[in-house]
Coordinates of C-alpha atoms and ligand atoms in Angstrom, one line a residue:
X1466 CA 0.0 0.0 0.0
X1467 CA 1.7 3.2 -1.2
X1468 CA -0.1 5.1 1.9
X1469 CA 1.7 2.9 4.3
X1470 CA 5.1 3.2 3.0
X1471 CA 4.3 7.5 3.2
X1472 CA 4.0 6.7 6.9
X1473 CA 7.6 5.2 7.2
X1474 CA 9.0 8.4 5.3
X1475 CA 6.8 11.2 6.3
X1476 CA 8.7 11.8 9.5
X1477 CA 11.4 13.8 7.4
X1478 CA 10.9 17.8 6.8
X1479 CA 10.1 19.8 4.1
X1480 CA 12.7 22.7 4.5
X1481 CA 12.1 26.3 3.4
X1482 CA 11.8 27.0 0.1
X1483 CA 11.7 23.1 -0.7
X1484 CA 8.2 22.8 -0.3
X1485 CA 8.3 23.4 -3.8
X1486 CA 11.7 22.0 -4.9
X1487 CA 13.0 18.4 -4.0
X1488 CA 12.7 17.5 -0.8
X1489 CA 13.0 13.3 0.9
X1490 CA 9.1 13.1 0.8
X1491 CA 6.5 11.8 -1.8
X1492 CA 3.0 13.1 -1.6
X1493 CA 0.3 10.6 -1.8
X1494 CA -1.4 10.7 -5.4
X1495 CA -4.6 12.2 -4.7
X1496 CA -7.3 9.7 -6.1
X1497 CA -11.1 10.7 -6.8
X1498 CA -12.4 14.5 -6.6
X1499 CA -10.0 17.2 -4.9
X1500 CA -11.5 20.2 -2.9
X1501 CA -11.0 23.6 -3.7
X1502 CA -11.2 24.6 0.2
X1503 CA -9.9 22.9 3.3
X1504 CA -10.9 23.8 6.7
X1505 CA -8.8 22.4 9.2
X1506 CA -10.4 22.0 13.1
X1507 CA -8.2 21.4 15.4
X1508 CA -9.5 20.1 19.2
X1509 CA -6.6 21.4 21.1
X1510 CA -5.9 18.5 23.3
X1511 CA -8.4 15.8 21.9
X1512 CA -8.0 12.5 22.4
X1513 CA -10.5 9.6 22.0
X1514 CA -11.4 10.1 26.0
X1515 CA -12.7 13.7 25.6
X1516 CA -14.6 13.2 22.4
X1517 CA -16.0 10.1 24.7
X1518 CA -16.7 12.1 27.6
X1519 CA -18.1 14.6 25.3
X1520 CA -20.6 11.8 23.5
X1521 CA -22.1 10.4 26.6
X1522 CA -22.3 13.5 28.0
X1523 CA -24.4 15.0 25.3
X1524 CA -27.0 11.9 25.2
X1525 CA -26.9 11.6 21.1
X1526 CA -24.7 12.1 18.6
X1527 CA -22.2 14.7 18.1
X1528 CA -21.8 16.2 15.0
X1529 CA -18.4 14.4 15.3
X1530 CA -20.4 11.1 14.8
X1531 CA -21.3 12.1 11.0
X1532 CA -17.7 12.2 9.6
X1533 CA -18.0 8.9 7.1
X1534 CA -13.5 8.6 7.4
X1535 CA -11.8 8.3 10.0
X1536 CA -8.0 7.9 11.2
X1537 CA -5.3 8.2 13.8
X1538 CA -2.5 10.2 13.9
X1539 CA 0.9 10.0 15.9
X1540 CA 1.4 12.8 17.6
X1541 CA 5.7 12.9 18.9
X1542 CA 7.4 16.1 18.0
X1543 CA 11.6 15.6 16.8
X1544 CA 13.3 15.0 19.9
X1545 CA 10.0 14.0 22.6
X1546 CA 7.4 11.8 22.2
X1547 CA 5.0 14.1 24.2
X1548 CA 4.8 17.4 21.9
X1549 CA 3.7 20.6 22.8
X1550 CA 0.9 22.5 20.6
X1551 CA 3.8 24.5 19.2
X1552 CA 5.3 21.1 17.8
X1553 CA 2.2 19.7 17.0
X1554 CA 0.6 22.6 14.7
X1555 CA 4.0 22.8 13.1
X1556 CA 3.3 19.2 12.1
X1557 CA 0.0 20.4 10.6
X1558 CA 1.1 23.5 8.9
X1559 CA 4.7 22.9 7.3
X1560 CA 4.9 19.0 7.4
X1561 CA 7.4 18.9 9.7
X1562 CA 8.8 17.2 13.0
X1563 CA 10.1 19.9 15.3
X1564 CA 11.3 21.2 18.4
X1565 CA 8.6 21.6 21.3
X1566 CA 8.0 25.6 21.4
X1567 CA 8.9 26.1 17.4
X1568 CA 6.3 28.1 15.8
X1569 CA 6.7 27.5 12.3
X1570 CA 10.1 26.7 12.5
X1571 CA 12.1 23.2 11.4
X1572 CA 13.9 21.5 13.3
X1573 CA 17.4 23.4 12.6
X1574 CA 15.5 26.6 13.3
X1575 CA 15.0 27.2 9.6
X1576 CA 11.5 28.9 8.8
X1577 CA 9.0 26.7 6.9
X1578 CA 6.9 27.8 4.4
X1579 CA 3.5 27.0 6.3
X1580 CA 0.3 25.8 3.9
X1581 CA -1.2 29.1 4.8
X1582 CA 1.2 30.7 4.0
X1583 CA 1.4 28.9 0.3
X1584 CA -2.1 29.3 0.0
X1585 CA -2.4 33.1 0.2
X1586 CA 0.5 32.8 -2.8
X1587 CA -1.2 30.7 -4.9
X1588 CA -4.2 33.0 -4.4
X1589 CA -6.6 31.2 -2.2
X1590 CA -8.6 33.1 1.1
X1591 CA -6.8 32.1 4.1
X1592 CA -8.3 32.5 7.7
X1593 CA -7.5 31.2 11.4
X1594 CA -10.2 31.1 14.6
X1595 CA -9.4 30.1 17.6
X1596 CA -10.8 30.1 20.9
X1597 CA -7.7 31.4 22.7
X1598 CA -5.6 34.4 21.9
X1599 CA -4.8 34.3 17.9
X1600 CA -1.0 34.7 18.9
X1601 CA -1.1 31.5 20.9
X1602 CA 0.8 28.0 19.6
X1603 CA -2.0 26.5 17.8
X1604 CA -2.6 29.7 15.5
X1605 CA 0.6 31.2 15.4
X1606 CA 2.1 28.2 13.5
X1607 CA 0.4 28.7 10.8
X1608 CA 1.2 31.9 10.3
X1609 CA 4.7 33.0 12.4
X1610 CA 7.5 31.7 13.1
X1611 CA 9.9 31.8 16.0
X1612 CA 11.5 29.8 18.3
X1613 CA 9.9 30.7 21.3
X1614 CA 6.2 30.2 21.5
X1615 CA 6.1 32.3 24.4
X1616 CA 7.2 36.1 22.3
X1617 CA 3.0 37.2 21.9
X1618 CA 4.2 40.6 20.6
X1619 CA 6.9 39.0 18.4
X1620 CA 4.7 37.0 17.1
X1621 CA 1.4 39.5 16.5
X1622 CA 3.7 41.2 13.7
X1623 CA 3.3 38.3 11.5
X1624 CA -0.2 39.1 11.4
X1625 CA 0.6 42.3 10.1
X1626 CA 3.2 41.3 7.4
X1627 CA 0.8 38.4 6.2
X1628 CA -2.2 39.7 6.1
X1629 CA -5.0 36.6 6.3
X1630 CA -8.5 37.6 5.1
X1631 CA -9.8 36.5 8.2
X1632 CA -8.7 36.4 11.8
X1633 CA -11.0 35.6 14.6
X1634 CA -9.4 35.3 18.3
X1635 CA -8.0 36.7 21.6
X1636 CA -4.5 38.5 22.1
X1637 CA -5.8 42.0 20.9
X1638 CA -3.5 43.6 23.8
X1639 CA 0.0 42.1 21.8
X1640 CA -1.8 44.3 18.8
X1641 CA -2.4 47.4 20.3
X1642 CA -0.8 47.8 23.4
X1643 CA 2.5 46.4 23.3
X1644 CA 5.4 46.6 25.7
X1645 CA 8.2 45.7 23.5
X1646 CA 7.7 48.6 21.1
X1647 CA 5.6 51.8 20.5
X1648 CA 3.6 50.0 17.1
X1649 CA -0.3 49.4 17.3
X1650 CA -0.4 46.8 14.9
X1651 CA -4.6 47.2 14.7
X1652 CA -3.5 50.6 13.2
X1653 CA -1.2 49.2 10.7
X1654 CA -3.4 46.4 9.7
X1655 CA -6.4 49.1 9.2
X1656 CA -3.9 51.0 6.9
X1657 CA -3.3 48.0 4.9
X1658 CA -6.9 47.6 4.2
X1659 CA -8.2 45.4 6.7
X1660 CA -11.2 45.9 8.6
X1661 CA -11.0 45.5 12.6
X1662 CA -13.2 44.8 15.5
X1663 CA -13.4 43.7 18.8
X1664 CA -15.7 42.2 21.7
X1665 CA -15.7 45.7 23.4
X1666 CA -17.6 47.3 20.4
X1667 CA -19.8 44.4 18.5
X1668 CA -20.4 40.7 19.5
X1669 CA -19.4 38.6 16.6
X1670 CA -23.2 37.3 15.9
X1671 CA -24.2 41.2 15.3
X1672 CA -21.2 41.4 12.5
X1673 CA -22.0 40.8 8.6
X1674 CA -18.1 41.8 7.3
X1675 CA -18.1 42.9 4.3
X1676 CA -15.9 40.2 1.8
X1677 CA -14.4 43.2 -0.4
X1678 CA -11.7 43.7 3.0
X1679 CA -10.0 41.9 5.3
X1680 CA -11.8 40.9 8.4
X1681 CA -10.3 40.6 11.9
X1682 CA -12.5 40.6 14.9
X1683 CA -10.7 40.2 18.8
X1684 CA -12.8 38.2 20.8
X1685 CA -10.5 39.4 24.0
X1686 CA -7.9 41.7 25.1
X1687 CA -5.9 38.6 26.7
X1688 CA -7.4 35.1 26.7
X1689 CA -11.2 34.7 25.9
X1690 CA -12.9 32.8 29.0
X1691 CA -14.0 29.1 29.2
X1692 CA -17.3 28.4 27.1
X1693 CA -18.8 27.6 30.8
X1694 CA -17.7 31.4 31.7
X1695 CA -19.9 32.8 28.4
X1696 CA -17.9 32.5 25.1
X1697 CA -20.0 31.9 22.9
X1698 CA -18.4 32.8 19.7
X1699 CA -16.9 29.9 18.5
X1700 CA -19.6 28.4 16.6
X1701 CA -20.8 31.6 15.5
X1702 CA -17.2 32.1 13.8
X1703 CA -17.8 29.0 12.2
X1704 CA -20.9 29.7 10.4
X1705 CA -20.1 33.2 9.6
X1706 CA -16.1 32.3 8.3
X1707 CA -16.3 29.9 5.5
X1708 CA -19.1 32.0 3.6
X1709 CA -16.8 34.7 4.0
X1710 CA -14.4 33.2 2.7
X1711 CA -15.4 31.6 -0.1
X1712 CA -16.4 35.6 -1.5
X1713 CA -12.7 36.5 -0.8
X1714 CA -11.4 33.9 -3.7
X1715 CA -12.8 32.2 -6.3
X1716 CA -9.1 29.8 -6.4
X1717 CA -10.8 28.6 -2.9
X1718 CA -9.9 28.8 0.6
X1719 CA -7.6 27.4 3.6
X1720 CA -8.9 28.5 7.1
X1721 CA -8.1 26.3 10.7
X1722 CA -10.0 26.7 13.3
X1723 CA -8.9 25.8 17.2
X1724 CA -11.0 24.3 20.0
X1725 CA -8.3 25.7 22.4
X1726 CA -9.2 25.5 25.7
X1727 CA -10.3 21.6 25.6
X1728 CA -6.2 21.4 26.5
X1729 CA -6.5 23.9 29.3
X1730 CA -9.5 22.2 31.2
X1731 CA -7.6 19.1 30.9
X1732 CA -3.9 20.8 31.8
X1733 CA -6.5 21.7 34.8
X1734 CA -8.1 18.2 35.7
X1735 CA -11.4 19.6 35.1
X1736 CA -13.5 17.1 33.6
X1737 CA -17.1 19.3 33.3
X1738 CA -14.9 21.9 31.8
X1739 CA -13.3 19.7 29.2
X1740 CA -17.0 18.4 28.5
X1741 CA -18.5 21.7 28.0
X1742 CA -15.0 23.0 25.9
X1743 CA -15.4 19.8 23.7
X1744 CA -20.0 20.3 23.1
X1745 CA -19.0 23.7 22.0
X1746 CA -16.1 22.8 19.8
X1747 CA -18.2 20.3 18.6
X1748 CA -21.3 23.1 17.6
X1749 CA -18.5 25.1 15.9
X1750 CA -17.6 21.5 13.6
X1751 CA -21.8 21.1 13.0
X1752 CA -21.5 25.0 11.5
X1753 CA -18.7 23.9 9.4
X1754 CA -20.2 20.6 8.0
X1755 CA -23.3 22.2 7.3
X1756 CA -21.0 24.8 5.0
X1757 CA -19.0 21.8 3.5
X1758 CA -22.7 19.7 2.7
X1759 CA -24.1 21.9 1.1
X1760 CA -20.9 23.6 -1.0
X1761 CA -19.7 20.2 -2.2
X1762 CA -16.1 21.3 -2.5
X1763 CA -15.2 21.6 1.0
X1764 CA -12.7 19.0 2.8
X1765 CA -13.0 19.2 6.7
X1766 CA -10.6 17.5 8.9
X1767 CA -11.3 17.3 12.3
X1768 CA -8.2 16.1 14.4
X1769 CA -6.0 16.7 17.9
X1770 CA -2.1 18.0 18.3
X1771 CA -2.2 15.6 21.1
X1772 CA -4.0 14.1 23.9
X1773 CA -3.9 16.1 27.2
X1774 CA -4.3 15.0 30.5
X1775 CA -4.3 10.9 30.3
X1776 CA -7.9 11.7 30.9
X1777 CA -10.0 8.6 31.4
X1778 CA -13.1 8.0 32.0
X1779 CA -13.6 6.1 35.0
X1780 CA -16.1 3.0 36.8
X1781 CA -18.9 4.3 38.5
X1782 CA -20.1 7.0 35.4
X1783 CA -23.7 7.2 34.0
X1784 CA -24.1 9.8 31.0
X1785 CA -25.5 12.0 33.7
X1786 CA -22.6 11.9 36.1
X1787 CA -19.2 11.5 34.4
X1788 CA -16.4 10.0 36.7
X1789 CA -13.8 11.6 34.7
X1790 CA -9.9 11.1 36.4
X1791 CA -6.4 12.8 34.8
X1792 CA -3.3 11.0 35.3
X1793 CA -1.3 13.8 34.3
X1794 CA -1.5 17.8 34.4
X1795 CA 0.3 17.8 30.6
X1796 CA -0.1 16.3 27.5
X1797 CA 0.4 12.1 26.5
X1798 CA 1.8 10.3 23.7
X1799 CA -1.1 9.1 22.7
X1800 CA -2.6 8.8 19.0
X1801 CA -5.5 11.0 18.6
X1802 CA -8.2 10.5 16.3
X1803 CA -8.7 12.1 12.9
X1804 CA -12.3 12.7 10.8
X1805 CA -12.4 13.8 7.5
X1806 CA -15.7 14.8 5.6
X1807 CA -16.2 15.7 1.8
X1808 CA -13.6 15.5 -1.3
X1809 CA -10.4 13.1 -0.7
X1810 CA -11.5 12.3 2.6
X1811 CA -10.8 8.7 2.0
X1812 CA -6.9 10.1 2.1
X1813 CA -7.5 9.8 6.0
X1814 CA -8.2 6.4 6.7
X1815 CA -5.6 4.3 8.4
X1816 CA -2.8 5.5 11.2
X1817 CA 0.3 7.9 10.3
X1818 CA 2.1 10.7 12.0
X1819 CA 0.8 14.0 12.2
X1820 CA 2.7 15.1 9.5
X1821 CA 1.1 13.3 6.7
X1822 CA -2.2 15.7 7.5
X1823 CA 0.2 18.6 6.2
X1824 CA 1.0 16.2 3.1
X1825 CA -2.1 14.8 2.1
X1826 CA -3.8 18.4 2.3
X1827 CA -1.0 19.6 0.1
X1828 CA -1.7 16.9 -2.3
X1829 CA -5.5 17.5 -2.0
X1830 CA -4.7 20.8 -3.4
X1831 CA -3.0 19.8 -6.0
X1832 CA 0.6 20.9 -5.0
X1833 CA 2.3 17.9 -5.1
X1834 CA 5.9 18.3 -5.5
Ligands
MG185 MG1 -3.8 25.4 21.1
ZN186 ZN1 -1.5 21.9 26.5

């Protein structure tokens, strides 16, 4: 099976600028009908034990349930075998095995060229959500890159030099009120064309952006509360960011979209937290294939960067009362599950490291090397 020999080789790196030159991988041939967009959701923290948790708690299906392909994915970063979101989006977004704490960046600190990044150059709408600060790991690798996941303001000027035609997230205080220098990058990105908001002024649901500019919208200053503490905005930015996008190109769109904070309830042990963070991630995927169903030309992938917590869920639990238990307050080396819905799906099936996601959208695309 070709796809299984791709797993033994897909653990070496596409280095910047050879996404596009020679490089030791082989995409997978891309049978059947190809999508013109890809929306990538990423459960921050997801393994099979939260979307479990998340099923029984919700008493019928999840929207998770419809995906017709599913896979696993195998999640160790270069030099650990429990990654850190920084690692594990870098996986996602440049096909590559790095350093824990890398944003964008290869293992020998070169940049990579990130499929968002290749996207907006070959003339497709590109956007990111997230239901944490936009800055943060999961985000920032698709669009930054440092070393360091923890430099916010460093990292907030990528959004400026790469404009995306959509941005929906927290962080707006490494925008526009910085500490290591006097720029308000809101200002700049308004001068470049884009059109900003924030929770302060409008709540997302009372927002129709208009598709002739780029839209950004800050759902905090900082990091946007739990979705038990009243954000609300995640599935809203679902329904409202693929028709948007979709006006901004007629080549197609890339856009991810983070369930952040199912990581942070676990890093917390909180098992009603993860449960309510995982239901509303899980809204935010039923916007999305609702989109994809009725465009026809939408792939969605719905997958983890790891497992947090060793959460498991434990003897003594009814649907109404879930004994959930943590063996650890960071993330595991478990495989985490992957669902794919609409045009090349089937590429999905079957186990592979992470990295193959970044391949097999590439090749989905139509970018094969
Ligand atoms: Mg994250
Ligand atoms: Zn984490």
């Amino acid at each position: 099976m070709k796809l299984l020999i791709l797993n033994l080789i897909a653990v070496f790196c596409a280095f910047f600028p050879s996404t596009t030159g020679s490089n030791t991988h082989s995409s997978p041939s891309a049978p059947g009908r190809k999508p013109k967009n890809i929306i990538l959701l990423i459960g921050d923290g997801m393994g099979l034990a939260q979307v479990s948790a998340g099923q029984y708690a919700h008493q019928k299906a999840l929207n998770l349930d419809k995906f017709p392909v599913t896979g696993l994915s195998r999640t160790q970063s270069a030099k650990h075998l429990i990654t850190d979101s920084a690692a594990g989006a870098t996986a996602f977004s440049c096909g590559c095995k790095t350093i824990n704490t890398y944003i964008g960046m290869d293992a020998k600190q070169k940049p990579c060229k990130t499929i968002l990044e290749q996207a907006l150059d070959k003339g497709l709408a590109v956007g990111l959500v997230a239901a944490c600060s936009i800055t943060h790991a999961t985000p920032a690798s698709f669009i930054a890159h440092v070393n360091d996941r923890a430099e916010t303001e460093q990292i907030a000027k990528f959004f400026v030099d790469t404009q995306a035609d959509l941005l929906i997230g927290g962080g707006m205080k490494y925008f526009n009120q910085r500490k290591t220098d006097q720029r308000n990058l809101a200002t700049e990105m308004t001068q470049k064309g884009a059109v900003i908001s924030d929770f302060s002024r409008q709540t997302l649901s009372d927002i129709q952006p208009d598709p002739k500019y780029p839209f950004v919208w800050f759902s905090a200053e900082g990091e946007p509360p739990a979705a038990a503490k009243g954000r609300d905005y995640l599935p809203v930015a679902a329904r409202l960011a693929p028709a948007f996008l979709k006006q901004r190109s007629e080549k197609g769109f890339f856009m991810m979209l983070e369930g952040s904070q199912i990581d942070w309830a676990c890093h917390d042990k909180n098992g009603p937290r993860e449960i309510s963070e995982m239901l509303d991630f899980d809204q935010a995927i039923g916007a999305i294939l609702d989109f994809a169903a009725q465009d026809g030309e939408t792939l969605v992938i719905v997958t983890a960067d790891h497992e947090t917590g060793g959460m498991t869920l434990e003897q003594g639990s009814s649907s109404d009362s879930i004994a959930i238990n943590f063996n650890t307050n960071y993330h595991t080396a478990s495989m985490v599950p992957v669902y794919a819905f609409g045009p090349g799906a089937e590429l999905f099936n079957g186990m592979y490291e992470n990295t193959e996601i970044y391949y097999r959208m590439r090749a989905l695309f139509g970018w094969g090397e």
